Amino acid sequence: MSGLRALIFDVDGTLADTERDAHRVAFNQAFTDFSLPFQWDVPTYGAYLKITGGKERLRGFLNDHPQFPQISDSEIRQIHQRKTVLYGEIIAQGVAPLRPGVKRLLDAAHAAGLRLAIATTTTPDNVAALLQSNLGTEGWNRFEYIGAGDIVPNKKPAADIYQHVLQQLGLRAAECLALEDSENGLRSALGADLRVLITQTEYTAGQDFSGALRVLDQLGEAEQPGTILQGQDAGQEVVVDLALMERWLAR
Ligand code: XBP
Ligand code: MG
């Protein structure tokens, strides 16, 4: 036995592919609403995903582009609040289904008595919108603890959010597995001494995932298995279930 007692999920990119068609679109609508003279196209947004947190991302973009009007932190907060409302509306349209295998794994973990938590950079409102749209009203309650957004001083890649979630669960890192999609998320979880499974996305493919337990394209379903991209058994097709996770962790 591996001693696994909890799974800690990242949200954006891991539970669902939310960045390109939901977060990015919401940012652009908010920029229009506030008459900001720029939009984020798909590659530009991808480049700025290196900065976690929407407010921090916008500040980073403005720092790099002095030709655009420089706005105050309070204006950034207002724009971000609007973006959060817009994101909720976009998500409610069903544009971000759970990634393959996520629902299966959540159900299996619940049935096996494993504890479930979330560690994310995005806001609690956004987590609620995504869970509601995919899992209905009981979505939020599937997770024993949801650590989100500004609840910690430093966002990923800092370890704060994972350390905070571990503290709330009252568990040691060795008893948990983190599921992530990005290098920033991996660094954050490794900083809290967690083992980390990566399911990469179009945006995060090619990032440095050294230190991850395995890197896959997806968790997979029986009819659509995932592929191990990095780590032991690379190239093998798998459907990631609890038994396989236990095997990987036990070694
Ligand atoms: C991803 C992020 C977030 C989202 C935007 O977080 O960095 O900032 O891109 O959401 P994670 P906000 O993968 O850790 O869930 O605008 O609410 O920050
Ligand atoms: Mg992520």
PDB file of C-alpha atoms and ligand atoms in Angstrom:
ATOM      1  CA  MET A   1       0.000   0.000   0.000  1.00  0.00           C
ATOM      2  CA  SER A   2       1.175   3.506  -0.764  1.00  0.00           C
ATOM      3  CA  GLY A   3      -0.535   5.170   2.221  1.00  0.00           C
ATOM      4  CA  LEU A   4      -2.480   7.434  -0.139  1.00  0.00           C
ATOM      5  CA  ARG A   5      -5.230   9.278   1.744  1.00  0.00           C
ATOM      6  CA  ALA A   6      -6.100  12.301  -0.414  1.00  0.00           C
ATOM      7  CA  LEU A   7      -6.025  13.666  -3.930  1.00  0.00           C
ATOM      8  CA  ILE A   8      -5.439  17.396  -4.345  1.00  0.00           C
ATOM      9  CA  PHE A   9      -6.577  18.762  -7.702  1.00  0.00           C
ATOM     10  CA  ASP A  10      -5.497  21.884  -9.505  1.00  0.00           C
ATOM     11  CA  VAL A  11      -8.403  23.445 -11.431  1.00  0.00           C
ATOM     12  CA  ASP A  12      -7.473  25.324 -14.602  1.00  0.00           C
ATOM     13  CA  GLY A  13      -5.990  22.913 -17.103  1.00  0.00           C
ATOM     14  CA  THR A  14      -6.390  19.910 -14.783  1.00  0.00           C
ATOM     15  CA  LEU A  15     -10.097  19.543 -13.994  1.00  0.00           C
ATOM     16  CA  ALA A  16     -10.991  21.253 -17.277  1.00  0.00           C
ATOM     17  CA  ASP A  17      -9.290  23.062 -20.134  1.00  0.00           C
ATOM     18  CA  THR A  18     -10.457  26.539 -19.182  1.00  0.00           C
ATOM     19  CA  GLU A  19      -7.728  28.929 -20.231  1.00  0.00           C
ATOM     20  CA  ARG A  20      -8.024  29.546 -23.986  1.00  0.00           C
ATOM     21  CA  ASP A  21     -11.782  29.550 -24.466  1.00  0.00           C
ATOM     22  CA  ALA A  22     -12.999  30.742 -21.074  1.00  0.00           C
ATOM     23  CA  HIS A  23     -10.488  32.755 -19.010  1.00  0.00           C
ATOM     24  CA  ARG A  24      -8.909  34.390 -22.085  1.00  0.00           C
ATOM     25  CA  VAL A  25     -12.273  35.256 -23.623  1.00  0.00           C
ATOM     26  CA  ALA A  26     -13.508  36.693 -20.306  1.00  0.00           C
ATOM     27  CA  PHE A  27     -10.362  38.833 -19.972  1.00  0.00           C
ATOM     28  CA  ASN A  28     -10.855  40.196 -23.491  1.00  0.00           C
ATOM     29  CA  GLN A  29     -14.524  41.035 -22.870  1.00  0.00           C
ATOM     30  CA  ALA A  30     -13.545  42.811 -19.647  1.00  0.00           C
ATOM     31  CA  PHE A  31     -10.829  44.768 -21.496  1.00  0.00           C
ATOM     32  CA  THR A  32     -13.473  45.911 -23.988  1.00  0.00           C
ATOM     33  CA  ASP A  33     -15.905  46.840 -21.195  1.00  0.00           C
ATOM     34  CA  PHE A  34     -13.197  49.009 -19.570  1.00  0.00           C
ATOM     35  CA  SER A  35     -12.103  50.482 -22.957  1.00  0.00           C
ATOM     36  CA  LEU A  36      -8.596  49.083 -22.671  1.00  0.00           C
ATOM     37  CA  PRO A  37      -6.875  49.281 -26.079  1.00  0.00           C
ATOM     38  CA  PHE A  38      -5.638  45.687 -26.301  1.00  0.00           C
ATOM     39  CA  GLN A  39      -6.818  42.070 -26.560  1.00  0.00           C
ATOM     40  CA  TRP A  40      -5.014  38.822 -25.752  1.00  0.00           C
ATOM     41  CA  ASP A  41      -4.772  36.473 -28.730  1.00  0.00           C
ATOM     42  CA  VAL A  42      -4.160  32.754 -28.160  1.00  0.00           C
ATOM     43  CA  PRO A  43      -0.321  32.847 -28.270  1.00  0.00           C
ATOM     44  CA  THR A  44      -0.070  36.048 -26.214  1.00  0.00           C
ATOM     45  CA  TYR A  45      -2.293  34.569 -23.529  1.00  0.00           C
ATOM     46  CA  GLY A  46      -0.198  31.386 -23.581  1.00  0.00           C
ATOM     47  CA  ALA A  47       2.962  33.403 -22.999  1.00  0.00           C
ATOM     48  CA  TYR A  48       1.406  35.258 -20.044  1.00  0.00           C
ATOM     49  CA  LEU A  49       0.199  32.053 -18.384  1.00  0.00           C
ATOM     50  CA  LYS A  50       3.714  32.010 -16.937  1.00  0.00           C
ATOM     51  CA  ILE A  51       2.273  34.575 -14.506  1.00  0.00           C
ATOM     52  CA  THR A  52      -0.339  32.877 -12.314  1.00  0.00           C
ATOM     53  CA  GLY A  53      -3.344  34.847 -11.099  1.00  0.00           C
ATOM     54  CA  GLY A  54      -5.441  37.055 -13.363  1.00  0.00           C
ATOM     55  CA  LYS A  55      -4.663  40.347 -11.604  1.00  0.00           C
ATOM     56  CA  GLU A  56      -0.969  39.556 -11.510  1.00  0.00           C
ATOM     57  CA  ARG A  57      -1.075  38.483 -15.189  1.00  0.00           C
ATOM     58  CA  LEU A  58      -2.614  41.795 -16.254  1.00  0.00           C
ATOM     59  CA  ARG A  59      -0.072  43.762 -14.211  1.00  0.00           C
ATOM     60  CA  GLY A  60       2.765  41.737 -15.765  1.00  0.00           C
ATOM     61  CA  PHE A  61       1.431  42.383 -19.276  1.00  0.00           C
ATOM     62  CA  LEU A  62       1.144  46.142 -18.628  1.00  0.00           C
ATOM     63  CA  ASN A  63       4.678  46.252 -17.191  1.00  0.00           C
ATOM     64  CA  ASP A  64       5.928  44.720 -20.448  1.00  0.00           C
ATOM     65  CA  HIS A  65       3.864  47.134 -22.603  1.00  0.00           C
ATOM     66  CA  PRO A  66       4.459  50.728 -21.464  1.00  0.00           C
ATOM     67  CA  GLN A  67       2.725  51.995 -24.657  1.00  0.00           C
ATOM     68  CA  PHE A  68      -0.646  51.070 -23.091  1.00  0.00           C
ATOM     69  CA  PRO A  69      -2.316  53.163 -20.357  1.00  0.00           C
ATOM     70  CA  GLN A  70      -0.888  52.226 -16.964  1.00  0.00           C
ATOM     71  CA  ILE A  71      -3.699  51.616 -14.491  1.00  0.00           C
ATOM     72  CA  SER A  72      -3.847  51.426 -10.709  1.00  0.00           C
ATOM     73  CA  ASP A  73      -4.124  48.253  -8.623  1.00  0.00           C
ATOM     74  CA  SER A  74      -7.679  49.240  -7.720  1.00  0.00           C
ATOM     75  CA  GLU A  75      -8.615  49.500 -11.436  1.00  0.00           C
ATOM     76  CA  ILE A  76      -7.020  46.107 -12.022  1.00  0.00           C
ATOM     77  CA  ARG A  77      -9.162  44.682  -9.205  1.00  0.00           C
ATOM     78  CA  GLN A  78     -12.312  46.171 -10.803  1.00  0.00           C
ATOM     79  CA  ILE A  79     -11.439  44.785 -14.234  1.00  0.00           C
ATOM     80  CA  HIS A  80     -10.721  41.413 -12.661  1.00  0.00           C
ATOM     81  CA  GLN A  81     -14.039  41.413 -10.810  1.00  0.00           C
ATOM     82  CA  ARG A  82     -15.814  42.038 -14.114  1.00  0.00           C
ATOM     83  CA  LYS A  83     -13.736  39.290 -15.740  1.00  0.00           C
ATOM     84  CA  THR A  84     -14.812  36.875 -12.984  1.00  0.00           C
ATOM     85  CA  VAL A  85     -18.504  37.627 -13.668  1.00  0.00           C
ATOM     86  CA  LEU A  86     -17.974  37.149 -17.409  1.00  0.00           C
ATOM     87  CA  TYR A  87     -16.057  33.907 -16.811  1.00  0.00           C
ATOM     88  CA  GLY A  88     -19.004  32.553 -14.809  1.00  0.00           C
ATOM     89  CA  GLU A  89     -21.356  33.359 -17.679  1.00  0.00           C
ATOM     90  CA  ILE A  90     -19.071  31.728 -20.249  1.00  0.00           C
ATOM     91  CA  ILE A  91     -18.591  28.590 -18.129  1.00  0.00           C
ATOM     92  CA  ALA A  92     -22.364  28.301 -17.614  1.00  0.00           C
ATOM     93  CA  GLN A  93     -22.647  27.844 -21.404  1.00  0.00           C
ATOM     94  CA  GLY A  94     -20.757  24.535 -21.006  1.00  0.00           C
ATOM     95  CA  VAL A  95     -17.576  25.470 -22.890  1.00  0.00           C
ATOM     96  CA  ALA A  96     -15.266  23.663 -20.426  1.00  0.00           C
ATOM     97  CA  PRO A  97     -16.206  20.010 -19.833  1.00  0.00           C
ATOM     98  CA  LEU A  98     -14.203  18.001 -17.304  1.00  0.00           C
ATOM     99  CA  ARG A  99     -11.137  16.449 -18.928  1.00  0.00           C
ATOM    100  CA  PRO A 100     -11.291  12.718 -19.774  1.00  0.00           C
ATOM    101  CA  GLY A 101     -11.071  10.558 -16.670  1.00  0.00           C
ATOM    102  CA  VAL A 102     -11.621  13.332 -14.126  1.00  0.00           C
ATOM    103  CA  LYS A 103     -15.221  12.455 -13.233  1.00  0.00           C
ATOM    104  CA  ARG A 104     -14.381   8.738 -13.179  1.00  0.00           C
ATOM    105  CA  LEU A 105     -11.493   9.366 -10.793  1.00  0.00           C
ATOM    106  CA  LEU A 106     -13.533  11.674  -8.523  1.00  0.00           C
ATOM    107  CA  ASP A 107     -16.254   9.026  -8.264  1.00  0.00           C
ATOM    108  CA  ALA A 108     -13.749   6.243  -7.592  1.00  0.00           C
ATOM    109  CA  ALA A 109     -11.908   8.284  -4.966  1.00  0.00           C
ATOM    110  CA  HIS A 110     -15.158   9.042  -3.192  1.00  0.00           C
ATOM    111  CA  ALA A 111     -16.214   5.384  -3.268  1.00  0.00           C
ATOM    112  CA  ALA A 112     -12.815   4.347  -1.877  1.00  0.00           C
ATOM    113  CA  GLY A 113     -12.977   6.863   0.981  1.00  0.00           C
ATOM    114  CA  LEU A 114     -10.101   8.973  -0.334  1.00  0.00           C
ATOM    115  CA  ARG A 115     -10.288  12.604   0.678  1.00  0.00           C
ATOM    116  CA  LEU A 116     -10.534  15.234  -2.070  1.00  0.00           C
ATOM    117  CA  ALA A 117      -9.313  18.821  -2.095  1.00  0.00           C
ATOM    118  CA  ILE A 118      -8.542  21.639  -4.510  1.00  0.00           C
ATOM    119  CA  ALA A 119      -5.470  23.904  -4.660  1.00  0.00           C
ATOM    120  CA  THR A 120      -5.880  26.625  -7.262  1.00  0.00           C
ATOM    121  CA  THR A 121      -4.825  30.105  -8.198  1.00  0.00           C
ATOM    122  CA  THR A 122      -8.208  31.108  -9.557  1.00  0.00           C
ATOM    123  CA  THR A 123     -11.022  32.622  -7.470  1.00  0.00           C
ATOM    124  CA  PRO A 124     -13.519  30.602  -5.396  1.00  0.00           C
ATOM    125  CA  ASP A 125     -16.303  32.031  -7.629  1.00  0.00           C
ATOM    126  CA  ASN A 126     -14.636  30.553 -10.699  1.00  0.00           C
ATOM    127  CA  VAL A 127     -14.195  27.164  -9.047  1.00  0.00           C
ATOM    128  CA  ALA A 128     -17.876  27.217  -8.061  1.00  0.00           C
ATOM    129  CA  ALA A 129     -18.938  28.090 -11.628  1.00  0.00           C
ATOM    130  CA  LEU A 130     -16.882  25.269 -13.127  1.00  0.00           C
ATOM    131  CA  LEU A 131     -18.063  22.667 -10.607  1.00  0.00           C
ATOM    132  CA  GLN A 132     -21.689  23.769 -10.929  1.00  0.00           C
ATOM    133  CA  SER A 133     -21.604  23.599 -14.710  1.00  0.00           C
ATOM    134  CA  ASN A 134     -20.060  20.116 -14.757  1.00  0.00           C
ATOM    135  CA  LEU A 135     -21.300  18.415 -11.600  1.00  0.00           C
ATOM    136  CA  GLY A 136     -24.385  20.373 -10.645  1.00  0.00           C
ATOM    137  CA  THR A 137     -25.240  21.676  -7.217  1.00  0.00           C
ATOM    138  CA  GLU A 138     -23.362  18.965  -5.338  1.00  0.00           C
ATOM    139  CA  GLY A 139     -20.104  19.691  -7.228  1.00  0.00           C
ATOM    140  CA  TRP A 140     -18.626  22.014  -4.573  1.00  0.00           C
ATOM    141  CA  ASN A 141     -19.362  19.550  -1.761  1.00  0.00           C
ATOM    142  CA  ARG A 142     -17.457  16.760  -3.455  1.00  0.00           C
ATOM    143  CA  PHE A 143     -14.322  18.451  -2.164  1.00  0.00           C
ATOM    144  CA  GLU A 144     -13.615  18.503   1.531  1.00  0.00           C
ATOM    145  CA  TYR A 145     -11.536  21.659   1.206  1.00  0.00           C
ATOM    146  CA  ILE A 146     -11.171  24.174  -1.628  1.00  0.00           C
ATOM    147  CA  GLY A 147      -8.091  26.391  -1.376  1.00  0.00           C
ATOM    148  CA  ALA A 148      -8.441  29.130  -3.986  1.00  0.00           C
ATOM    149  CA  GLY A 149      -7.188  32.525  -5.125  1.00  0.00           C
ATOM    150  CA  ASP A 150      -5.992  35.186  -2.723  1.00  0.00           C
ATOM    151  CA  ILE A 151      -6.349  33.021   0.397  1.00  0.00           C
ATOM    152  CA  VAL A 152      -2.543  32.711   0.550  1.00  0.00           C
ATOM    153  CA  PRO A 153      -0.002  35.530   0.127  1.00  0.00           C
ATOM    154  CA  ASN A 154       1.943  33.985  -2.758  1.00  0.00           C
ATOM    155  CA  LYS A 155       0.429  32.205  -5.756  1.00  0.00           C
ATOM    156  CA  LYS A 156       1.915  29.232  -7.617  1.00  0.00           C
ATOM    157  CA  PRO A 157       4.789  28.485  -8.252  1.00  0.00           C
ATOM    158  CA  ALA A 158       5.140  29.348  -4.543  1.00  0.00           C
ATOM    159  CA  ALA A 159       4.238  26.383  -2.334  1.00  0.00           C
ATOM    160  CA  ASP A 160       1.810  28.419  -0.177  1.00  0.00           C
ATOM    161  CA  ILE A 161      -1.466  27.070  -1.558  1.00  0.00           C
ATOM    162  CA  TYR A 162      -0.460  23.400  -1.277  1.00  0.00           C
ATOM    163  CA  GLN A 163       0.974  23.927   2.209  1.00  0.00           C
ATOM    164  CA  HIS A 164      -2.266  25.650   3.186  1.00  0.00           C
ATOM    165  CA  VAL A 165      -4.425  22.819   1.833  1.00  0.00           C
ATOM    166  CA  LEU A 166      -2.294  20.181   3.579  1.00  0.00           C
ATOM    167  CA  GLN A 167      -2.677  22.095   6.818  1.00  0.00           C
ATOM    168  CA  GLN A 168      -6.460  22.288   6.377  1.00  0.00           C
ATOM    169  CA  LEU A 169      -6.640  18.549   5.686  1.00  0.00           C
ATOM    170  CA  GLY A 170      -4.322  17.781   8.595  1.00  0.00           C
ATOM    171  CA  LEU A 171      -2.356  15.409   6.358  1.00  0.00           C
ATOM    172  CA  ARG A 172       1.324  14.973   5.557  1.00  0.00           C
ATOM    173  CA  ALA A 173       2.479  15.508   1.989  1.00  0.00           C
ATOM    174  CA  ALA A 174       3.481  11.833   1.778  1.00  0.00           C
ATOM    175  CA  GLU A 175      -0.182  10.866   2.261  1.00  0.00           C
ATOM    176  CA  CYS A 176      -1.397  12.908  -0.720  1.00  0.00           C
ATOM    177  CA  LEU A 177      -1.035  13.116  -4.482  1.00  0.00           C
ATOM    178  CA  ALA A 178      -1.322  16.402  -6.396  1.00  0.00           C
ATOM    179  CA  LEU A 179      -2.770  16.505  -9.909  1.00  0.00           C
ATOM    180  CA  GLU A 180      -1.528  19.396 -12.027  1.00  0.00           C
ATOM    181  CA  ASP A 181      -1.168  20.520 -15.634  1.00  0.00           C
ATOM    182  CA  SER A 182       1.583  23.132 -15.544  1.00  0.00           C
ATOM    183  CA  GLU A 183       5.173  23.735 -14.531  1.00  0.00           C
ATOM    184  CA  ASN A 184       4.076  26.488 -12.130  1.00  0.00           C
ATOM    185  CA  GLY A 185       1.651  24.064 -10.494  1.00  0.00           C
ATOM    186  CA  LEU A 186       4.296  21.320 -10.376  1.00  0.00           C
ATOM    187  CA  ARG A 187       6.825  23.634  -8.678  1.00  0.00           C
ATOM    188  CA  SER A 188       4.196  24.712  -6.161  1.00  0.00           C
ATOM    189  CA  ALA A 189       3.257  21.146  -5.244  1.00  0.00           C
ATOM    190  CA  LEU A 190       6.882  19.932  -5.173  1.00  0.00           C
ATOM    191  CA  GLY A 191       7.673  22.890  -2.893  1.00  0.00           C
ATOM    192  CA  ALA A 192       5.169  21.416  -0.441  1.00  0.00           C
ATOM    193  CA  ASP A 193       6.928  18.004  -0.791  1.00  0.00           C
ATOM    194  CA  LEU A 194       4.015  16.431  -2.672  1.00  0.00           C
ATOM    195  CA  ARG A 195       4.208  13.829  -5.405  1.00  0.00           C
ATOM    196  CA  VAL A 196       2.697  15.186  -8.591  1.00  0.00           C
ATOM    197  CA  LEU A 197       0.927  13.683 -11.583  1.00  0.00           C
ATOM    198  CA  ILE A 198       0.855  15.942 -14.642  1.00  0.00           C
ATOM    199  CA  THR A 199      -1.819  15.882 -17.337  1.00  0.00           C
ATOM    200  CA  GLN A 200      -0.483  18.451 -19.747  1.00  0.00           C
ATOM    201  CA  THR A 201      -2.554  20.695 -21.999  1.00  0.00           C
ATOM    202  CA  GLU A 202      -1.977  22.374 -25.343  1.00  0.00           C
ATOM    203  CA  TYR A 203      -0.678  25.401 -23.448  1.00  0.00           C
ATOM    204  CA  THR A 204       1.611  23.531 -21.045  1.00  0.00           C
ATOM    205  CA  ALA A 205       3.084  20.912 -23.426  1.00  0.00           C
ATOM    206  CA  GLY A 206       6.852  21.413 -23.614  1.00  0.00           C
ATOM    207  CA  GLN A 207       7.203  22.897 -20.124  1.00  0.00           C
ATOM    208  CA  ASP A 208       9.787  21.493 -17.707  1.00  0.00           C
ATOM    209  CA  PHE A 209       8.071  18.722 -15.765  1.00  0.00           C
ATOM    210  CA  SER A 210      11.170  17.278 -14.114  1.00  0.00           C
ATOM    211  CA  GLY A 211      10.313  15.937 -10.687  1.00  0.00           C
ATOM    212  CA  ALA A 212       6.826  14.780 -11.688  1.00  0.00           C
ATOM    213  CA  LEU A 213       5.777  11.200 -10.883  1.00  0.00           C
ATOM    214  CA  ARG A 214       4.493  10.816 -14.452  1.00  0.00           C
ATOM    215  CA  VAL A 215       3.480  13.169 -17.268  1.00  0.00           C
ATOM    216  CA  LEU A 216       0.460  12.148 -19.355  1.00  0.00           C
ATOM    217  CA  ASP A 217      -1.643  13.697 -22.079  1.00  0.00           C
ATOM    218  CA  GLN A 218      -4.765  12.853 -20.052  1.00  0.00           C
ATOM    219  CA  LEU A 219      -6.036  10.496 -17.336  1.00  0.00           C
ATOM    220  CA  GLY A 220      -7.940   8.640 -20.017  1.00  0.00           C
ATOM    221  CA  GLU A 221     -11.037   6.481 -20.281  1.00  0.00           C
ATOM    222  CA  ALA A 222     -11.289   2.823 -21.346  1.00  0.00           C
ATOM    223  CA  GLU A 223     -12.306   3.823 -24.881  1.00  0.00           C
ATOM    224  CA  GLN A 224      -9.787   6.676 -24.994  1.00  0.00           C
ATOM    225  CA  PRO A 225      -6.689   5.810 -22.904  1.00  0.00           C
ATOM    226  CA  GLY A 226      -4.072   8.321 -21.863  1.00  0.00           C
ATOM    227  CA  THR A 227      -0.429   8.052 -22.905  1.00  0.00           C
ATOM    228  CA  ILE A 228       2.520   8.289 -20.516  1.00  0.00           C
ATOM    229  CA  LEU A 229       4.702  11.003 -22.041  1.00  0.00           C
ATOM    230  CA  GLN A 230       7.455  11.197 -19.428  1.00  0.00           C
ATOM    231  CA  GLY A 231       8.595   9.014 -16.555  1.00  0.00           C
ATOM    232  CA  GLN A 232       8.797   5.232 -16.251  1.00  0.00           C
ATOM    233  CA  ASP A 233       6.905   3.330 -18.972  1.00  0.00           C
ATOM    234  CA  ALA A 234       6.858   6.353 -21.297  1.00  0.00           C
ATOM    235  CA  GLY A 235       4.911   5.551 -24.458  1.00  0.00           C
ATOM    236  CA  GLN A 236       2.537   3.161 -22.690  1.00  0.00           C
ATOM    237  CA  GLU A 237      -1.223   3.705 -22.973  1.00  0.00           C
ATOM    238  CA  VAL A 238      -3.021   3.702 -19.618  1.00  0.00           C
ATOM    239  CA  VAL A 239      -6.303   4.501 -17.937  1.00  0.00           C
ATOM    240  CA  VAL A 240      -5.249   6.169 -14.698  1.00  0.00           C
ATOM    241  CA  ASP A 241      -7.228   4.693 -11.828  1.00  0.00           C
ATOM    242  CA  LEU A 242      -6.586   4.432  -8.087  1.00  0.00           C
ATOM    243  CA  ALA A 243      -4.844   1.064  -8.366  1.00  0.00           C
ATOM    244  CA  LEU A 244      -2.377   2.438 -10.932  1.00  0.00           C
ATOM    245  CA  MET A 245      -1.747   5.547  -8.837  1.00  0.00           C
ATOM    246  CA  GLU A 246      -1.078   3.340  -5.804  1.00  0.00           C
ATOM    247  CA  ARG A 247       1.417   1.306  -7.842  1.00  0.00           C
ATOM    248  CA  TRP A 248       3.229   4.405  -9.065  1.00  0.00           C
ATOM    249  CA  LEU A 249       3.383   5.864  -5.555  1.00  0.00           C
ATOM    250  CA  ALA A 250       4.522   2.625  -3.926  1.00  0.00           C
ATOM    251  CA  ARG A 251       7.669   2.358  -6.040  1.00  0.00           C
TER     252      ARG A 251
HETATM  253  C1  XBP B   1      -4.541  29.132 -13.277  1.00  0.00           C
HETATM  254  C2  XBP B   1      -4.316  30.578 -13.155  1.00  0.00           C
HETATM  255  C3  XBP B   1      -5.458  31.494 -13.024  1.00  0.00           C
HETATM  256  C4  XBP B   1      -6.345  31.546 -14.247  1.00  0.00           C
HETATM  257  C5  XBP B   1      -7.176  32.801 -14.244  1.00  0.00           C
HETATM  258  O1  XBP B   1      -4.616  28.627 -11.988  1.00  0.00           O
HETATM  259  O2  XBP B   1      -3.194  31.014 -13.149  1.00  0.00           O
HETATM  260  O3  XBP B   1      -4.937  32.772 -12.788  1.00  0.00           O
HETATM  261  O4  XBP B   1      -5.545  31.606 -15.409  1.00  0.00           O
HETATM  262  O5  XBP B   1      -7.954  32.877 -13.100  1.00  0.00           O
HETATM  263  P1  XBP B   1      -4.611  27.047 -11.602  1.00  0.00           P
HETATM  264  P2  XBP B   1      -8.072  34.237 -12.251  1.00  0.00           P
HETATM  265  O6  XBP B   1      -4.127  26.257 -12.775  1.00  0.00           O
HETATM  266  O7  XBP B   1      -3.703  26.978 -10.421  1.00  0.00           O
HETATM  267  O8  XBP B   1      -6.020  26.723 -11.223  1.00  0.00           O
HETATM  268  O9  XBP B   1      -8.272  35.351 -13.239  1.00  0.00           O
HETATM  269  O10 XBP B   1      -9.260  34.021 -11.363  1.00  0.00           O
HETATM  270  O11 XBP B   1      -6.789  34.392 -11.487  1.00  0.00           O
HETATM  271 MG    MG B   2      -3.440  24.632 -13.804  1.00  0.00          MG
END
